[in-house]
């Protein structure tokens, strides 16, 4: 089952909303080379994976100058964030250098300081006179339940951020139980890191990276992944029908403040203003809503960042608002797809069974 | 007429519910004239000096028993932590500390030290697996590179030390903690604090690290813009001509960050409202305030030991006035630095006739 009918509908919808900015025809959208956020030029990703928790860094390099425009939306009820005030369009600094996603609840915010240190050593950051820079590193953390030990055996700290930053590279991105997804849970199964990308006919590239750690489930009452409907180019070939054994479908997690949260980064090669990046973040956040139910609960940290690496001037693509709509739509779909990849890639741990082990029939084609 | 009467009755009942006592000046300070006059609030400073005039540091305002918290963030260049969580609609309403630090965004690391310090004392919000998570919002100001290498800045250990030093006694002001390296409109800034005793056992306090692009006083007379709000113990302002202070070069590198606290019992939404009102105290004391290079952020904490229905206007208004006074007290308490080539004047060096000490 490849959901091909639904996929066509989605693509038609995509084309329909693209307006003058969308010159392509249905089917012309394909995942990028690695089907990863690193398909966006300027984006590199680094993981630090501890025993049962970890940190993921998404670094953004502009073609010139320091940093790229960014935006954020923060709709979960239990956020743990740094520098999100700075990202508001009415505030001065317009250049972000990296986004940090981390486990470890509020303790994990310390990883951002390690990333700042790594970037400062490379001379990357907001210039504040002479050679001095202040790296702009917005961060979101969440409480990762699949840390089987209490207290967790590994809590992300300064060093975790430093190492994740130093490890950042382009190319394929490891998924599943890595980085910020190491101890992640999604509903009743193991969560993790997922990524996806799409290349639009007009040259826009949009990528997403998700740390899936949701209170709600990404599967329906039959155990099928809701967001598999957004498949591009047979990317979910590992996936089939779960088999509809309702007795085995684990429910959503019990609610509770500070217990979970799906944090994400969406990146594009288009040059954005902070306002445009913020709008794209709001639209891309719908990708979480479509893949996970319930989403944005009081106990979820759900925070989504957007980065525009400025390889294409938005004016060359047509009406700016139409382009923003196109990127926001593609971003939402990429987020939904990344969530499916996270669940396919996640592996069981001693205290949390994976999706594929919970629904072995769904993953029987997995290599 | 009927409508008028009904409206009049409504207004009268509102007035009864909220007697207009809040704006009475001068305020009556508590015994310490400090935010620690608010039951449940402790303050700890940690200050580093490099021997060449460079100073920076961290100030931790700790509510060991938890406090309902709100925030307003109106400066254009903020560096903040956990402010999203303080929005009224988010699931957690209790903070255990607020950390103010120098060091620009690097200084946010100090909050990590306060977090682990509190956790080691068993203070935090219980979550799953028996874990506790201390809720420690933070804001920073820009002071790096002033008479010091750019990397002379707070780290996590500053937060740990400030947390360990926290107590509910008198609060040192001036060149200390988060205000150690602060400047204000071309002169030395610093830490200031003030408190006010309101009717019915309610106490309001403020603590501020003044590091503003704008100035706090008339350059010719030295008169504080918020001098009319000051209480007698705060200072005695006289009119006298004096040399004008140096032009501010801090336009893009500033930030005034503050905490106001009360022992009233507030909801989180009310704490956010009190923070918004208190922020006006910053506006009255500073010209300009909330500029593009200012990270101006004001937190509100309510320790809730007075359980009576709170008079929000009274508390918010008093918090604004206490914050204005704390800003004046910071500037009066700040000491000039004159070490080798490191020279920054204090207010009291410029206007000695206005300073009693």
XYZ file of C-alpha atoms in Angstrom:
724
model
C 0.000 0.000 0.000
C 1.635 3.223 -1.080
C -1.271 5.549 -0.637
C -0.741 6.564 -4.239
C -4.269 7.814 -4.709
C -4.041 10.115 -1.718
C -0.652 11.229 -2.856
C -2.032 12.400 -6.160
C -4.717 14.371 -4.375
C -2.114 16.006 -2.194
C 0.014 16.906 -5.166
C -2.951 18.395 -6.965
C -3.738 20.444 -3.912
C -0.146 21.575 -3.755
C -0.166 22.670 -7.357
C -3.460 24.396 -6.845
C -2.206 26.535 -3.996
C 1.060 27.470 -5.602
C -0.477 30.260 -7.683
C 1.814 32.128 -10.028
C 4.805 30.842 -8.130
C 4.101 27.255 -9.006
C 4.892 26.469 -12.595
C 5.177 22.735 -12.161
C 2.763 19.954 -12.882
C 1.623 17.209 -10.558
C 4.341 14.676 -10.000
C 7.152 17.108 -10.709
C 7.978 17.403 -7.033
C 10.609 14.976 -5.882
C 12.615 14.472 -2.716
C 16.101 15.936 -2.811
C 19.190 13.796 -3.239
C 19.284 12.627 0.377
C 15.629 13.255 1.203
C 16.989 15.245 4.123
C 17.070 18.808 5.373
C 20.699 18.893 4.241
C 19.436 18.968 0.647
C 18.906 22.672 1.319
C 22.179 24.405 0.401
C 23.863 25.856 3.483
C 22.239 23.434 5.909
C 24.324 20.948 7.872
C 23.176 18.650 10.669
C 25.046 17.194 13.624
C 23.884 14.731 16.253
C 25.261 13.998 19.671
C 23.836 10.697 20.884
C 24.184 9.873 24.563
C 23.204 6.701 26.389
C 19.547 7.640 26.563
C 19.273 11.279 25.464
C 20.958 13.608 23.031
C 21.174 16.789 21.004
C 20.724 17.647 17.330
C 22.044 20.822 15.721
C 20.886 22.288 12.427
C 23.454 24.816 11.256
C 22.693 27.384 8.550
C 25.370 29.114 6.501
C 24.404 32.066 4.309
C 26.042 32.627 0.906
C 27.602 35.804 2.327
C 27.562 37.567 5.660
C 26.555 36.115 8.981
C 23.519 33.954 9.515
C 20.179 33.543 7.807
C 16.701 34.830 8.518
C 14.524 32.671 10.680
C 11.138 32.396 12.269
C 9.435 30.300 14.889
C 6.038 29.135 15.974
C 5.484 27.807 19.436
C 2.157 26.112 20.004
C 2.834 23.297 22.434
C 1.818 24.001 26.027
C 5.097 22.982 27.687
C 7.829 24.753 25.770
C 11.464 24.870 26.829
C 13.034 27.496 24.610
C 15.905 29.935 24.213
C 16.077 33.014 21.970
C 12.555 32.728 20.592
C 11.853 36.321 21.642
C 14.780 37.403 19.500
C 13.223 35.680 16.481
C 10.066 37.792 16.547
C 9.982 39.960 13.425
C 9.755 43.170 15.471
C 13.047 42.460 17.202
C 16.351 43.611 15.761
C 18.602 40.636 15.073
C 17.743 39.056 11.734
C 20.427 36.419 11.387
C 20.274 32.975 12.941
C 23.296 30.690 12.931
C 21.973 27.376 14.195
C 18.943 25.758 15.742
C 19.371 23.305 18.596
C 16.886 20.562 19.380
C 17.619 18.658 22.538
C 16.276 16.123 24.949
C 16.712 16.471 28.696
C 13.857 18.890 29.360
C 15.006 22.293 30.674
C 18.409 20.853 31.589
C 18.990 20.242 27.882
C 18.995 23.977 27.180
C 22.624 23.877 28.299
C 23.480 22.269 24.952
C 22.875 25.629 23.268
C 25.809 27.134 25.151
C 28.067 24.431 23.741
C 26.860 25.201 20.237
C 27.517 28.908 20.837
C 31.047 28.079 21.902
C 31.618 25.955 18.787
C 30.316 28.689 16.485
C 32.214 31.484 18.228
C 35.443 29.554 17.760
C 34.666 29.513 14.036
C 33.949 33.253 14.020
C 30.270 32.647 13.270
C 27.686 34.896 14.844
C 26.106 38.318 15.034
C 28.952 40.851 14.752
C 29.296 43.059 17.828
C 32.445 44.990 16.980
C 35.922 43.934 15.962
C 36.265 40.196 15.547
C 33.659 39.551 18.225
C 30.469 37.699 17.504
C 27.451 36.458 19.397
C 26.172 33.279 17.738
C 22.395 33.285 17.498
C 21.250 29.827 18.501
C 17.525 29.469 19.136
C 16.777 26.246 20.953
C 13.883 24.013 21.902
C 14.010 21.071 24.280
C 11.564 18.430 25.335
C 11.234 15.824 28.023
C 12.276 12.481 26.557
C 10.435 9.644 28.256
C 12.364 6.778 26.710
C 15.339 7.554 28.904
C 14.865 4.251 30.678
C 16.802 5.373 33.747
C 15.647 7.766 36.449
C 17.359 10.130 36.528
C 18.474 9.773 32.915
C 21.885 8.207 32.395
C 22.800 10.979 29.981
C 21.410 14.480 30.124
C 22.439 16.814 27.297
C 24.841 19.487 28.496
C 27.329 22.014 27.153
C 29.569 19.259 25.794
C 26.686 17.553 23.983
C 25.977 20.774 22.100
C 29.645 21.347 21.342
C 30.058 17.846 19.947
C 26.854 17.960 17.908
C 27.971 21.262 16.410
C 31.440 19.936 15.556
C 29.850 16.849 13.987
C 27.589 18.850 11.681
C 27.848 17.885 8.033
C 25.911 17.835 4.806
C 24.802 14.654 3.115
C 22.604 11.920 4.542
C 21.172 12.503 8.019
C 20.972 9.662 10.532
C 17.403 9.087 11.728
C 15.650 7.267 14.543
C 17.312 6.872 17.936
C 19.929 9.570 17.428
C 20.540 13.095 18.687
C 17.502 14.778 20.185
C 15.472 11.694 19.253
C 17.551 9.266 21.314
C 15.097 9.093 24.195
C 12.026 10.250 22.309
C 8.592 8.646 22.473
C 5.659 9.162 20.116
C 2.321 8.160 21.583
C 2.730 4.508 22.485
C 5.829 3.781 20.395
C 9.465 4.854 20.205
C 9.955 8.291 18.640
C 13.069 9.725 17.108
C 14.664 11.940 14.510
C 13.189 12.061 11.025
C 13.995 14.158 8.001
C 12.642 14.731 4.482
C 13.033 17.175 1.616
C 11.312 18.230 -1.567
C 12.545 19.959 -4.702
C 9.855 22.035 -6.373
C 9.766 22.579 -10.134
C 10.767 26.232 -9.798
C 13.977 25.378 -7.952
C 12.735 25.892 -4.409
C 14.105 23.281 -2.029
C 12.383 22.691 1.286
C 13.640 20.325 3.970
C 12.421 19.338 7.409
C 13.993 17.728 10.426
C 11.770 16.566 13.263
C 12.463 15.332 16.756
C 9.304 13.290 17.226
C 8.475 13.008 20.924
C 4.738 13.459 20.923
C 2.026 12.856 23.477
C -0.336 11.984 20.622
C -0.006 9.099 18.175
C 1.080 9.240 14.558
C -0.944 6.117 13.759
C -4.669 5.628 13.468
C -6.873 3.056 15.167
C -5.682 0.439 12.680
C -2.048 1.212 13.439
C -1.426 2.858 10.059
C 0.653 6.035 9.935
C -1.626 8.939 9.091
C 1.052 10.967 7.326
C 2.050 8.144 5.003
C -0.484 9.785 2.704
C 2.091 12.492 1.990
C 4.552 10.049 0.452
C 6.760 11.303 -2.393
C 8.383 8.948 -4.892
C 7.875 5.701 -3.031
C 9.908 6.985 -0.072
C 7.925 4.839 2.369
C 8.567 1.580 0.522
C 9.355 0.012 3.892
C 5.764 0.563 4.901
C 2.674 -1.527 4.331
C -0.692 -1.862 6.055
C -0.425 -2.515 9.774
C -3.088 -5.197 9.560
C -5.791 -3.595 11.651
C -5.234 -5.537 14.871
C -6.946 -3.019 17.116
C -6.079 -4.767 20.349
C -2.443 -4.023 19.820
C -2.787 -0.323 19.076
C -1.228 1.603 21.992
C -3.081 4.754 22.974
C -1.719 8.279 23.254
C 0.392 9.054 26.290
C -1.368 10.316 29.385
C -1.166 14.103 29.472
C 0.797 16.156 31.947
C 2.876 19.291 31.899
C 6.445 19.062 30.575
C 6.052 15.412 29.525
C 6.658 15.443 25.765
C 6.958 17.488 22.599
C 7.783 17.431 18.915
C 10.309 20.073 17.937
C 11.230 20.684 14.318
C 13.255 22.726 11.856
C 12.160 23.562 8.320
C 14.683 25.061 5.931
C 14.500 26.445 2.413
C 16.989 27.830 -0.069
C 14.867 30.955 -0.585
C 15.882 34.289 0.939
C 13.270 35.164 3.547
C 12.500 38.029 5.879
C 11.834 37.193 9.516
C 8.143 37.854 8.912
C 8.041 35.473 5.967
C 9.937 32.834 7.918
C 7.475 33.231 10.773
C 4.515 32.767 8.449
C 6.122 29.686 6.917
C 6.657 28.316 10.420
C 2.956 28.717 11.171
C 2.017 26.872 7.998
C 4.651 24.153 8.362
C 3.424 23.500 11.905
C 0.288 22.073 10.301
C 2.503 19.198 9.207
C 2.700 18.124 12.845
C -1.056 18.478 13.226
C -1.689 16.282 10.181
C 0.718 13.566 11.303
C 0.101 13.453 15.053
C -3.133 13.458 17.011
C -3.573 15.093 19.372
C -0.824 17.628 18.707
C 0.164 20.843 20.511
C -1.237 19.534 23.800
C -0.590 21.234 27.152
C 2.134 18.654 27.822
C 3.847 19.015 24.421
C 6.761 21.367 23.836
C 5.921 21.579 20.103
C 8.120 24.338 18.699
C 8.954 24.704 15.003
C 11.734 26.860 13.542
C 12.234 28.019 9.959
C 15.488 29.032 8.268
C 15.920 30.572 4.812
C 19.442 30.125 3.475
C 19.103 32.843 0.837
C 20.340 31.018 -2.251
C 17.383 32.324 -4.310
C 15.934 35.852 -4.085
C 12.232 35.562 -3.427
C 11.477 38.249 -6.009
C 12.725 36.035 -8.828
C 10.075 33.443 -8.006
C 6.996 35.600 -8.432
C 4.588 37.093 -5.936
C 6.229 36.866 -2.498
C 3.068 35.821 -0.720
C 2.472 33.046 -3.233
C 6.037 31.852 -2.712
C 5.579 31.898 1.053
C 2.427 29.820 0.610
C 4.296 27.385 -1.595
C 7.154 26.997 0.889
C 4.777 26.765 3.832
C 2.768 24.059 2.097
C 5.845 22.093 1.080
C 7.239 22.597 4.585
C 4.123 21.183 6.212
C 4.242 18.139 3.964
C 7.963 17.676 4.590
C 7.335 17.802 8.353
C 4.596 15.160 8.026
C 6.875 12.991 5.889
C 9.792 13.417 8.296
C 7.552 12.155 11.086
C 6.885 8.955 9.120
C 10.617 8.536 8.513
C 11.280 9.021 12.224
C 8.907 6.189 13.116
C 10.223 3.823 10.452
C 13.799 4.482 11.565
C 13.227 4.313 15.324
C 14.359 1.139 17.107
C 12.988 -0.477 20.250
C 14.763 0.239 23.527
C 14.516 -1.719 26.794
C 11.678 0.542 27.916
C 9.918 1.510 24.677
C 8.881 -0.624 21.719
C 9.287 0.819 18.235
C 6.484 1.290 15.726
C 7.876 -1.486 13.567
C 8.037 -3.906 16.489
C 4.554 -2.914 17.618
C 3.166 -3.362 14.105
C 5.561 -5.851 12.495
C 3.273 -6.364 9.532
C 3.490 -2.648 8.705
C 7.275 -2.778 8.444
C 7.728 -6.213 6.935
C 9.279 -4.689 3.824
C 11.825 -2.735 5.846
C 15.350 -3.578 4.862
C -30.283 58.926 32.463
C -31.098 55.411 33.432
C -28.026 54.217 31.573
C -25.926 56.877 33.271
C -27.180 55.772 36.620
C -26.528 52.135 35.867
C -23.074 52.995 34.619
C -22.448 55.127 37.663
C -23.459 52.240 39.862
C -21.195 49.923 37.952
C -18.282 52.344 38.247
C -18.951 52.751 41.944
C -18.878 49.012 42.467
C -15.691 48.704 40.459
C -14.185 51.502 42.524
C -15.194 49.697 45.689
C -13.564 46.541 44.452
C -10.393 48.372 43.519
C -9.753 51.382 45.739
C -7.455 53.872 44.067
C -4.583 53.620 46.501
C -2.011 52.197 44.145
C -0.469 55.382 42.871
C 0.075 57.098 46.222
C 3.541 58.619 46.232
C 5.946 58.431 47.785
C 5.763 54.694 48.287
C 6.460 53.271 51.712
C 9.465 50.971 51.344
C 9.752 47.732 53.269
C 12.437 47.336 55.946
C 15.170 46.422 53.435
C 13.819 48.538 50.551
C 14.634 45.497 48.474
C 12.844 42.773 46.545
C 13.695 40.481 49.468
C 11.038 42.328 51.469
C 8.625 40.127 49.516
C 8.175 36.943 51.551
C 9.486 33.956 49.621
C 12.005 35.898 47.524
C 15.779 35.503 47.854
C 18.566 37.146 45.883
C 22.093 35.944 45.184
C 24.805 37.758 43.270
C 27.989 36.450 41.770
C 30.479 38.977 40.435
C 33.712 38.525 38.526
C 36.396 41.185 38.148
C 39.479 40.925 35.967
C 41.630 43.477 37.803
C 41.674 45.805 34.810
C 38.297 47.373 35.415
C 36.368 44.624 33.675
C 33.389 43.272 35.574
C 30.509 40.959 34.812
C 28.215 38.726 36.769
C 24.944 37.019 37.477
C 22.032 37.758 39.773
C 19.642 34.965 40.721
C 16.219 35.853 42.117
C 15.026 32.676 43.762
C 11.545 31.660 44.847
C 12.381 28.461 46.693
C 8.718 27.626 47.202
C 7.825 28.442 43.612
C 6.155 31.590 42.355
C 3.535 32.208 39.713
C 5.423 33.911 36.919
C 4.798 36.210 33.983
C 6.957 38.206 31.611
C 6.906 41.034 29.126
C 9.590 41.383 26.483
C 9.608 44.717 24.671
C 13.249 45.546 23.977
C 14.366 44.948 20.388
C 17.419 42.765 21.062
C 16.468 40.242 23.698
C 18.370 37.214 24.925
C 15.916 35.051 26.804
C 15.190 31.569 28.107
C 11.850 29.954 28.990
C 9.804 33.057 28.201
C 7.501 31.022 25.959
C 6.632 28.844 28.921
C 5.485 31.917 30.872
C 2.772 32.790 28.364
C -0.598 32.596 30.029
C -1.868 29.706 27.926
C 1.089 27.388 28.565
C 0.835 24.484 30.979
C 3.356 25.512 33.625
C 2.772 28.602 35.738
C 5.354 28.213 38.473
C 8.931 29.442 38.277
C 11.584 28.669 40.877
C 14.042 31.385 39.944
C 14.707 34.128 37.440
C 18.289 34.683 36.354
C 19.663 38.016 35.185
C 23.155 37.916 33.694
C 25.758 39.838 31.798
C 27.573 38.221 28.894
C 25.042 38.732 26.106
C 23.516 35.459 24.863
C 26.530 33.571 26.205
C 25.348 34.536 29.692
C 22.225 32.401 29.317
C 24.506 29.576 30.448
C 24.261 30.945 33.993
C 20.642 29.785 34.112
C 21.876 26.238 33.539
C 23.940 26.541 36.723
C 20.954 27.817 38.685
C 18.850 24.968 37.290
C 21.252 22.279 38.487
C 21.787 24.085 41.816
C 18.043 24.096 42.525
C 17.630 20.505 41.336
C 20.349 19.414 43.764
C 18.266 21.000 46.528
C 15.160 19.130 45.425
C 13.498 22.253 44.055
C 11.583 21.889 40.809
C 8.393 20.825 39.097
C 7.789 17.071 39.358
C 7.602 15.292 36.020
C 7.612 11.628 35.029
C 10.071 9.030 36.345
C 10.369 10.844 39.678
C 12.376 13.604 38.021
C 12.079 17.250 38.945
C 12.640 20.129 36.573
C 13.415 23.553 38.041
C 11.775 26.284 35.996
C 14.358 29.038 35.555
C 13.512 31.769 33.062
C 16.355 34.100 32.244
C 17.313 37.263 30.422
C 20.736 38.646 29.687
C 22.320 42.017 28.995
C 25.215 43.023 26.784
C 28.410 43.857 28.672
C 31.195 41.798 27.042
C 34.400 43.493 26.001
C 34.133 46.401 28.433
C 37.611 46.771 29.922
C 37.958 43.009 29.488
C 38.501 40.427 26.780
C 35.323 39.634 24.900
C 35.223 36.150 26.392
C 35.182 37.458 29.980
C 31.594 36.415 30.655
C 29.303 34.418 32.917
C 29.055 30.675 32.461
C 27.092 27.983 34.274
C 29.323 28.298 37.357
C 28.210 31.914 37.812
C 24.648 30.674 38.145
C 25.679 27.985 40.598
C 27.525 30.535 42.731
C 24.694 33.077 42.612
C 22.225 30.353 43.561
C 24.387 29.234 46.503
C 24.711 32.851 47.688
C 20.968 33.532 47.619
C 19.352 34.774 50.837
C 16.481 36.971 51.935
C 18.595 39.670 53.572
C 19.551 43.132 52.334
C 20.465 43.243 48.627
C 23.737 44.816 47.505
C 23.342 47.318 44.676
C 25.559 48.975 42.080
C 28.525 47.214 40.497
C 27.508 43.706 41.389
C 25.932 40.603 39.885
C 24.228 41.139 36.545
C 24.874 44.865 36.927
C 28.617 44.540 37.463
C 29.536 45.456 33.904
C 26.413 47.458 33.130
C 26.333 50.964 31.723
C 23.509 53.395 31.298
C 23.484 56.195 28.762
C 27.262 56.632 28.856
C 27.747 56.296 32.630
C 28.036 53.347 34.959
C 24.890 51.285 35.364
C 24.246 48.534 37.857
C 21.883 46.640 40.069
C 19.131 48.433 41.941
C 16.290 47.248 44.099
C 13.330 48.765 45.935
C 10.165 47.705 47.651
C 6.803 49.103 48.662
C 4.382 48.107 51.382
C 0.754 48.213 50.285
C -2.430 47.873 52.339
C -3.601 44.498 53.610
C -0.176 42.965 53.973
C 0.720 43.099 50.297
C 4.366 43.815 49.514
C 5.794 44.616 46.089
C 9.476 44.628 45.216
C 11.658 45.183 42.174
C 15.216 44.389 41.194
C 16.803 45.646 38.010
C 20.057 45.502 36.112
C 20.258 48.871 34.359
C 22.297 48.632 31.161
C 20.355 51.041 29.038
C 21.030 52.795 25.760
C 18.876 55.583 27.140
C 19.656 57.814 30.093
C 17.930 58.044 33.450
C 18.411 61.767 34.096
C 18.436 65.253 32.634
C 21.980 65.741 31.351
C 22.161 69.340 32.557
C 20.589 69.152 35.969
C 21.123 65.536 36.855
C 17.500 65.322 37.806
C 16.162 61.811 37.371
C 13.281 61.499 34.938
C 11.541 59.303 37.495
C 12.658 61.467 40.418
C 9.035 62.336 41.155
C 8.422 58.662 41.877
C 11.368 58.272 44.242
C 10.799 57.826 47.933
C 12.656 59.860 50.487
C 15.101 57.089 51.402
C 15.871 56.482 47.763
C 17.848 59.687 47.183
C 17.750 63.428 47.534
C 17.879 65.145 44.191
C 19.095 68.721 44.105
C 19.225 71.068 41.168
C 22.713 72.087 40.163
C 24.632 72.522 36.912
C 27.189 69.869 36.165
C 29.229 68.607 33.238
C 27.180 66.659 30.751
C 27.898 62.946 30.666
C 29.615 61.358 27.720
C 27.550 60.526 24.667
C 26.139 57.057 24.874
C 27.840 54.613 22.565
C 25.659 51.800 23.784
C 22.824 52.166 21.319
C 23.090 48.678 19.922
C 24.525 46.990 22.994
C 22.299 47.611 25.937
C 19.400 46.055 27.859
C 17.609 46.688 31.097
C 16.285 43.530 32.679
C 14.185 43.342 35.800
C 12.111 41.234 38.121
C 9.164 42.504 40.113
C 7.707 40.377 42.862
C 4.751 40.398 45.181
C 3.426 38.204 47.933
C -0.088 38.513 46.517
C -1.650 35.380 45.064
C -1.883 35.867 41.313
C -2.868 33.636 38.429
C -0.329 33.312 35.641
C -2.378 35.638 33.447
C -2.424 38.180 36.273
C 1.340 37.832 36.692
C 1.744 38.580 32.998
C -0.475 41.640 33.406
C 1.561 42.838 36.375
C 4.742 42.432 34.301
C 3.227 44.556 31.548
C 2.232 47.302 33.964
C 5.570 47.164 35.763
C 7.350 47.681 32.443
C 5.929 51.219 32.453
C 8.189 51.930 35.392
C 11.098 51.255 33.077
C 9.623 53.635 30.503
C 9.215 56.404 33.082
C 12.793 56.105 34.332
C 14.610 55.701 31.012
C 14.678 57.786 27.844
C 14.870 55.998 25.495
C 13.501 52.672 26.663
C 12.720 49.491 24.734
C 15.008 50.552 21.842
C 16.101 48.298 19.013
C 19.357 47.421 20.755
C 17.787 47.008 24.179
C 16.777 43.542 25.277
C 14.449 45.007 27.887
C 12.604 42.182 29.596
C 10.583 42.344 32.823
C 9.530 39.257 34.782
C 6.874 39.165 37.492
C 6.809 36.669 40.367
C 3.954 36.161 42.804
C 4.732 34.094 45.883
C 1.093 33.979 46.941
C 1.406 34.165 50.733
C -1.384 36.762 50.828
C -4.393 34.834 49.641
C -6.911 37.684 49.445
C -8.297 38.582 46.047
C -5.529 40.697 44.499
C -6.017 44.312 43.481
C -4.230 44.065 40.157
C -4.093 47.780 39.402
C -2.680 48.500 42.803
C -0.043 45.790 42.502
C 0.864 46.530 38.888
C 1.018 50.270 39.517
C 3.111 49.832 42.625
C 5.406 47.426 40.805
C 5.969 50.043 38.096
C 6.838 52.673 40.693
C 9.095 50.272 42.579
C 10.880 49.467 39.320
C 11.385 53.180 38.570
C 12.832 53.627 42.040
C 15.040 50.570 41.677
C 16.464 52.053 38.473
C 17.286 55.334 40.216
C 18.835 53.450 43.121
C 20.942 51.409 40.698
C 22.356 54.555 39.123
C 23.003 56.220 42.484
C 24.641 53.074 43.875
C 26.881 52.478 40.856
C 30.543 53.302 41.292
C 32.752 54.790 38.605
C 35.560 52.619 37.287
C 38.953 54.205 36.791
C 41.607 51.557 36.227
C 44.323 52.370 33.717
C 42.650 53.055 30.403
C 39.324 51.808 31.703
C 37.286 54.833 32.641
C 33.568 55.142 33.147
C 32.037 57.776 35.374
C 29.284 57.163 37.833
C 26.285 59.399 38.301
C 27.560 60.432 41.693
C 30.899 61.456 40.227
C 29.092 63.693 37.775
C 26.582 65.040 40.264
C 28.149 64.684 43.720
C 25.777 67.278 45.104
C 22.908 64.915 44.309
C 24.399 62.007 46.165
C 24.492 61.807 49.910
C 27.003 59.017 50.281
